PDB file of C-alpha atoms in Angstrom:
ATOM      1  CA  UNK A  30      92.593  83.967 128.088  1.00  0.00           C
ATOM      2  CA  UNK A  31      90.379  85.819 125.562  1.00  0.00           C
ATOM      3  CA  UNK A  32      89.221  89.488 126.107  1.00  0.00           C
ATOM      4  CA  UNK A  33      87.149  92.247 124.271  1.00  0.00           C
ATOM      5  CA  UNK A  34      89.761  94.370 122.425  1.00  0.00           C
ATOM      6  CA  UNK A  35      90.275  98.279 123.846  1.00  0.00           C
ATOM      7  CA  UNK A  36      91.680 101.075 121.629  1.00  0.00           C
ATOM      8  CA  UNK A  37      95.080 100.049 123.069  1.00  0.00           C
ATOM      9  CA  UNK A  38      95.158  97.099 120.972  1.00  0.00           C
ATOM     10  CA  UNK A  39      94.340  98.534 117.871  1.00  0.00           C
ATOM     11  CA  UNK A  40      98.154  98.308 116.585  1.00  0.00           C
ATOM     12  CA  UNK A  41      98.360  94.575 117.588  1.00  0.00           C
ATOM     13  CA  UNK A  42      95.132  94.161 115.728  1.00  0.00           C
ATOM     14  CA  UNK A  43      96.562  95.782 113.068  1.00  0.00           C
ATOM     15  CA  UNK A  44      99.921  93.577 112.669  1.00  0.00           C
ATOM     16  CA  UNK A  45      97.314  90.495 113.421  1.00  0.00           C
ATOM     17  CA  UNK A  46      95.583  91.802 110.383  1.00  0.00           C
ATOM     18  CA  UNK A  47      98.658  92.189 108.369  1.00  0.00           C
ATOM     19  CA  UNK A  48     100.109  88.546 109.546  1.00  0.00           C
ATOM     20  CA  UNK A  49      96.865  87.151 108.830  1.00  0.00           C
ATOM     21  CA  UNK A  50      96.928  88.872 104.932  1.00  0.00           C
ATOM     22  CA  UNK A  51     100.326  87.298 104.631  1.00  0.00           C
ATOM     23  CA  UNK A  52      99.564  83.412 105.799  1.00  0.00           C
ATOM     24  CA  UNK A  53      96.768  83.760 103.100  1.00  0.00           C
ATOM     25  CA  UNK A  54      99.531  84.855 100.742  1.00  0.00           C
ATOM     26  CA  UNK A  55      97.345  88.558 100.292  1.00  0.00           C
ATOM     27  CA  UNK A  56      99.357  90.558 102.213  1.00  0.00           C
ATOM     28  CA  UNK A  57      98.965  93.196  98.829  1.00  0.00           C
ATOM     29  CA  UNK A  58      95.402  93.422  99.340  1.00  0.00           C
ATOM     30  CA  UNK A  59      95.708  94.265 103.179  1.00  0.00           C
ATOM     31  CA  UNK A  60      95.533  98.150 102.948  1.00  0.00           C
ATOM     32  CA  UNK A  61      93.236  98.897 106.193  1.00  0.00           C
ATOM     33  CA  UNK A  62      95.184 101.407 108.420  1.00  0.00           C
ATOM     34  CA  UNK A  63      95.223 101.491 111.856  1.00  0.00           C
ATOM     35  CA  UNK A  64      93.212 104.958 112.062  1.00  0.00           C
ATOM     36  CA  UNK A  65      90.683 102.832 109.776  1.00  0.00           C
ATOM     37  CA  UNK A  66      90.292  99.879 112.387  1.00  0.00           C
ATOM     38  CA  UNK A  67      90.073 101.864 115.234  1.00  0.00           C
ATOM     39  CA  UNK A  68      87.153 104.112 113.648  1.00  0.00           C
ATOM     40  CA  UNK A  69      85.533 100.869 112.671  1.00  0.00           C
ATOM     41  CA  UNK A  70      85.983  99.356 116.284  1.00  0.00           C
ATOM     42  CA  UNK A  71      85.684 102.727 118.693  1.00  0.00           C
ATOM     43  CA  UNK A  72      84.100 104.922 116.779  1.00  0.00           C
ATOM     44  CA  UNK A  73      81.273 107.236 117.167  1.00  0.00           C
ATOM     45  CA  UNK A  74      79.201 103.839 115.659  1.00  0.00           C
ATOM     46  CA  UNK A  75      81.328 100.820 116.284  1.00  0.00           C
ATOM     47  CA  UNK A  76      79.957  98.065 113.476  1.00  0.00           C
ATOM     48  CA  UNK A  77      82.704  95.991 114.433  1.00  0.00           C
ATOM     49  CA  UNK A  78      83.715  93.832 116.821  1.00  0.00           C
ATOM     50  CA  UNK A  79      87.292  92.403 118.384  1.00  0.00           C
ATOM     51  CA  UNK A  80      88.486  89.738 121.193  1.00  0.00           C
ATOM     52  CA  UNK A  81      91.679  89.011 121.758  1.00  0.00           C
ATOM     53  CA  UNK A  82      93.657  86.102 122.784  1.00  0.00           C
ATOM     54  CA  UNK A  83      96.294  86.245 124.965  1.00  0.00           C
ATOM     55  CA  UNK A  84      99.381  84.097 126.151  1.00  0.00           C
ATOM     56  CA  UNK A  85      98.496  83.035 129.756  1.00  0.00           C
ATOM     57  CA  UNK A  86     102.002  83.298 131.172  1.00  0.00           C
ATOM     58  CA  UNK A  87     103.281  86.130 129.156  1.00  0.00           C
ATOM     59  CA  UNK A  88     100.013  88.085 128.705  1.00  0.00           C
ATOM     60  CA  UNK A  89     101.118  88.846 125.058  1.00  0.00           C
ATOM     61  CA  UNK A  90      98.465  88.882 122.691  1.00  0.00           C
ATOM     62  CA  UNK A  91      98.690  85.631 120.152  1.00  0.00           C
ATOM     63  CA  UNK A  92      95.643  86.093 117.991  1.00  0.00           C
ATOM     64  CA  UNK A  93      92.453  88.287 118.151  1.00  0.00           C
ATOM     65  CA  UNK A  94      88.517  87.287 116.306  1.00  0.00           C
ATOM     66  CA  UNK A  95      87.003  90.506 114.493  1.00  0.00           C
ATOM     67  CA  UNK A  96      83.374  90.376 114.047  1.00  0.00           C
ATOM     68  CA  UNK A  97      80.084  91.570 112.874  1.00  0.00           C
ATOM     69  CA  UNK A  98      76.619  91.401 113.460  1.00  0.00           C
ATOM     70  CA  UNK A  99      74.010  89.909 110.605  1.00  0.00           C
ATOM     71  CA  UNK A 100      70.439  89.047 110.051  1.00  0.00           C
ATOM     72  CA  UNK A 101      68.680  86.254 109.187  1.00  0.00           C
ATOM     73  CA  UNK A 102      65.635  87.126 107.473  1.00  0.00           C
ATOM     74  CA  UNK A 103      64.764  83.242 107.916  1.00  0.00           C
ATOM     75  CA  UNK A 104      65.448  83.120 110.859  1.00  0.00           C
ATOM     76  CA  UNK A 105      64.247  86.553 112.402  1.00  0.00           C
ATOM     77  CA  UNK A 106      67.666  87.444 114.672  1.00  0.00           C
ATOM     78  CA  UNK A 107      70.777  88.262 114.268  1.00  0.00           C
ATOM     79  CA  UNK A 108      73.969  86.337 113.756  1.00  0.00           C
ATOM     80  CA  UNK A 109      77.851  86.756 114.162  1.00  0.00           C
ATOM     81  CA  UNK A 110      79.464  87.308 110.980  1.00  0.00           C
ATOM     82  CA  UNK A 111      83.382  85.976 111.986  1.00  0.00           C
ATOM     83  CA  UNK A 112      85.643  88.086 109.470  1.00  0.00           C
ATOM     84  CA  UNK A 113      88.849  87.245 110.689  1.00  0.00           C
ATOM     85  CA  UNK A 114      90.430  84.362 113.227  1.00  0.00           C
ATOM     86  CA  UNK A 115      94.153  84.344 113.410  1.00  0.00           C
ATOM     87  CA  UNK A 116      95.987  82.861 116.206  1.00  0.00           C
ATOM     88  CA  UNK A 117     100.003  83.254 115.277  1.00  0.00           C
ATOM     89  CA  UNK A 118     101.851  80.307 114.648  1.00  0.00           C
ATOM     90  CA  UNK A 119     103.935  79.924 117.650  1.00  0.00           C
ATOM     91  CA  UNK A 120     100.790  80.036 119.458  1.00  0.00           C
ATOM     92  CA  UNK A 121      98.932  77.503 117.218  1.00  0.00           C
ATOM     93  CA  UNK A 122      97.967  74.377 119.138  1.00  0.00           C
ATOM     94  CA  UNK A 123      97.226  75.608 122.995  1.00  0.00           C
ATOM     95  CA  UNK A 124      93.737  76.232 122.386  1.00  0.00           C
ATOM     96  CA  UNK A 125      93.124  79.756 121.247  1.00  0.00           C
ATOM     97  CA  UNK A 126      91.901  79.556 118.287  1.00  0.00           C
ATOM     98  CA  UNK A 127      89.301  77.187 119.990  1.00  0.00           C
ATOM     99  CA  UNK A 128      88.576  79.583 122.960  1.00  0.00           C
ATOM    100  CA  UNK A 129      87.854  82.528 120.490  1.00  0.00           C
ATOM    101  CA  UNK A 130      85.576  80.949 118.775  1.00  0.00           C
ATOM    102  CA  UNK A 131      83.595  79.638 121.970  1.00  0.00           C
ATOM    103  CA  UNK A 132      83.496  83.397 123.305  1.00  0.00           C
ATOM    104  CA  UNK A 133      81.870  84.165 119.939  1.00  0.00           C
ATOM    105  CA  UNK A 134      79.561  80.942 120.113  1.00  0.00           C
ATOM    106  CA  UNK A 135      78.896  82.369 124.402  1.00  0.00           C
ATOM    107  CA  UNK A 136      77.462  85.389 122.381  1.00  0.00           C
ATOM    108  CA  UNK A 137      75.140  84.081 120.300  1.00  0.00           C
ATOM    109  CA  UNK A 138      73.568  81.917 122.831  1.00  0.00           C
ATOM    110  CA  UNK A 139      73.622  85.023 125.617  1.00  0.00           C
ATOM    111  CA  UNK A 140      72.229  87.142 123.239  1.00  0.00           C
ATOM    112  CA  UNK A 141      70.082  84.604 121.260  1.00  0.00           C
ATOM    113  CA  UNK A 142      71.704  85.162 118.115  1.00  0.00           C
ATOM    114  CA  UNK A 143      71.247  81.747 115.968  1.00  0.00           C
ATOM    115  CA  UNK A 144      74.045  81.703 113.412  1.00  0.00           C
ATOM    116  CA  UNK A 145      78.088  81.784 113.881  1.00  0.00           C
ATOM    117  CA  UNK A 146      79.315  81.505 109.921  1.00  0.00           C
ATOM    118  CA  UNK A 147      82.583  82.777 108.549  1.00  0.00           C
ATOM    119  CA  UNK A 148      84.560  81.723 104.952  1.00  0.00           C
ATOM    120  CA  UNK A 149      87.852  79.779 104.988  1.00  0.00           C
ATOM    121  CA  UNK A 150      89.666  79.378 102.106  1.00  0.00           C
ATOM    122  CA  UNK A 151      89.735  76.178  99.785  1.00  0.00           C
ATOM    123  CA  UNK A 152      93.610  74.997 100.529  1.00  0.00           C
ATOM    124  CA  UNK A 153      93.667  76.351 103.886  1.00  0.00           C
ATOM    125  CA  UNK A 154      93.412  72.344 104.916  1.00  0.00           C
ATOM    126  CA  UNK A 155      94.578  72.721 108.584  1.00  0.00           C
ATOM    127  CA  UNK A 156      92.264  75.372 109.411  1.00  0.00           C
ATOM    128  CA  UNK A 157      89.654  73.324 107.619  1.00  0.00           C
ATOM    129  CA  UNK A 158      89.869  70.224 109.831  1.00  0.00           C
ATOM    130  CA  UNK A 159      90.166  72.298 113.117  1.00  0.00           C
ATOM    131  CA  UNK A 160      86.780  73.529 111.935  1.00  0.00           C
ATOM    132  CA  UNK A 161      85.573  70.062 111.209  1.00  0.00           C
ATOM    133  CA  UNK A 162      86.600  69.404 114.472  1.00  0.00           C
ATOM    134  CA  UNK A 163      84.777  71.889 116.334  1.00  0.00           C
ATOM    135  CA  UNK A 164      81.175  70.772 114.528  1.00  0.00           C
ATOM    136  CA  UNK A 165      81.170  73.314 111.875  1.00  0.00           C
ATOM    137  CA  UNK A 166      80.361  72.171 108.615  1.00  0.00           C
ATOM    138  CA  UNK A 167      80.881  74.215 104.973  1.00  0.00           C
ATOM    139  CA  UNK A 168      77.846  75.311 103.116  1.00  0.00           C
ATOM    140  CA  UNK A 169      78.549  74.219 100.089  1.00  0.00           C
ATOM    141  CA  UNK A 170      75.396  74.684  98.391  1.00  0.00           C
ATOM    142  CA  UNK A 171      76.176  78.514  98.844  1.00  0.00           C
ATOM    143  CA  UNK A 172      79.096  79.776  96.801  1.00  0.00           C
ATOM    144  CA  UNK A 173      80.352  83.820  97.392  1.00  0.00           C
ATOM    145  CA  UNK A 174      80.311  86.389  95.188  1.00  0.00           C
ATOM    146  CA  UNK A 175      82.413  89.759  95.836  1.00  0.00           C
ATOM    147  CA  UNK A 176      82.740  92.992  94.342  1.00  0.00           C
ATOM    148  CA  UNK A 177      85.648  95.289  94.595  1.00  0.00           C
ATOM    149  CA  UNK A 178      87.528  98.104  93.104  1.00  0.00           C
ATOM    150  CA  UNK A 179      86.791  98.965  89.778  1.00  0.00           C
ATOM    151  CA  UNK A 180      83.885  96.707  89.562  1.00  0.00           C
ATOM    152  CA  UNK A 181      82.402  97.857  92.429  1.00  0.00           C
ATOM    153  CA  UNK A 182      82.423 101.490  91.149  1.00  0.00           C
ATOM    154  CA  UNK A 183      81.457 101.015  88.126  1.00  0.00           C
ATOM    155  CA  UNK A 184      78.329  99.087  88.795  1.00  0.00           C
ATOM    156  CA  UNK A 185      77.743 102.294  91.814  1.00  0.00           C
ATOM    157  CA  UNK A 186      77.783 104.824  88.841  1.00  0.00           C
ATOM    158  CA  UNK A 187      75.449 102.946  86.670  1.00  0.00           C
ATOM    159  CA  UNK A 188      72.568 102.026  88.897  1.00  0.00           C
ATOM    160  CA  UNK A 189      71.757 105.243  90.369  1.00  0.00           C
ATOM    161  CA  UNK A 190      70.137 107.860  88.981  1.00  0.00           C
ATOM    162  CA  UNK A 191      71.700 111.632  89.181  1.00  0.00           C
ATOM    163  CA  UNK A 192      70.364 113.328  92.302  1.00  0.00           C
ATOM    164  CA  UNK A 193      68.991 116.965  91.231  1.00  0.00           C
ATOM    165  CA  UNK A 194      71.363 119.843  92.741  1.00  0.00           C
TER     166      UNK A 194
END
């Protein structure tokens, strides 16, 4: 069963997050808080996005999809950005993963959005064939660039002009 997330499931999010950071051996770079996620989610302006998956005979949650809209200036409408899929492993292989990723893909079409995209990692090889076998294909023409941390500031401080006080 998949449903949209409520501010009750911000700490399972949360640990989702944090299991997630740790398959992808990052679990150092995971520093969102749970005050930060459920701002982000329920906030005055929600700009994100969460469904969860949950066991059908225990009606634990196994996995959740977090999500945000984007535009293609191509294309004229907007897309799904998929940050995050995580399913945990003990629930790997009954079809969540599968059925979170068709609510996103119900989305788009109710809503007419054209793209679903999100970024997998290079060695994450299972995840990558599940993928393959849903239809997706990589864009590997494209590669992505990020900026963080110090980078990110210091390029901030040098493009901008000082304001007048």
């Amino acid at each position: 069963m998949i449903r949209t997330a409520t501010p009750a499931d911000v700490p399972v999010i949360h640990a989702l997050v944090r299991e997630l950071a740790d398959y992808e051996k990052l679990l150092h770079e995971a520093r969102a808080t749970e005050e930060q996620l459920r701002e982000a989610l329920f906030g005055e302006r929600p700009a994100v996005h969460a469904h969860i998956a949950v066991d059908d005979t225990t009606g634990e949650p196994v996995g959740f999809a977090l999500w945000f809209l984007t535009f293609s200036t191509w294309r004229g409408v907007h897309g799904i950005y998929l940050e995050d899929l995580y399913v945990r492993p003990t629930a790997r292989g009954a079809g969540h993963g599968k059925a979170l990723l068709a609510e996103l893909a119900a989305i788009c079409v109710e809503r007419g959005y054209q793209r679903l995209e999100w970024a997998v990692l290079n060695w994450n090889a299972p995840t990558i064939a599940f993928y393959d076998s849903l239809g997706a294909r990589p864009q590997d023409e494209w590669t992505t660039y990020r900026l963080t941390d110090q980078p990110l500031t210091d390029l901030g401080r040098t493009t901008r002009k000082p304001r007048p006080e």
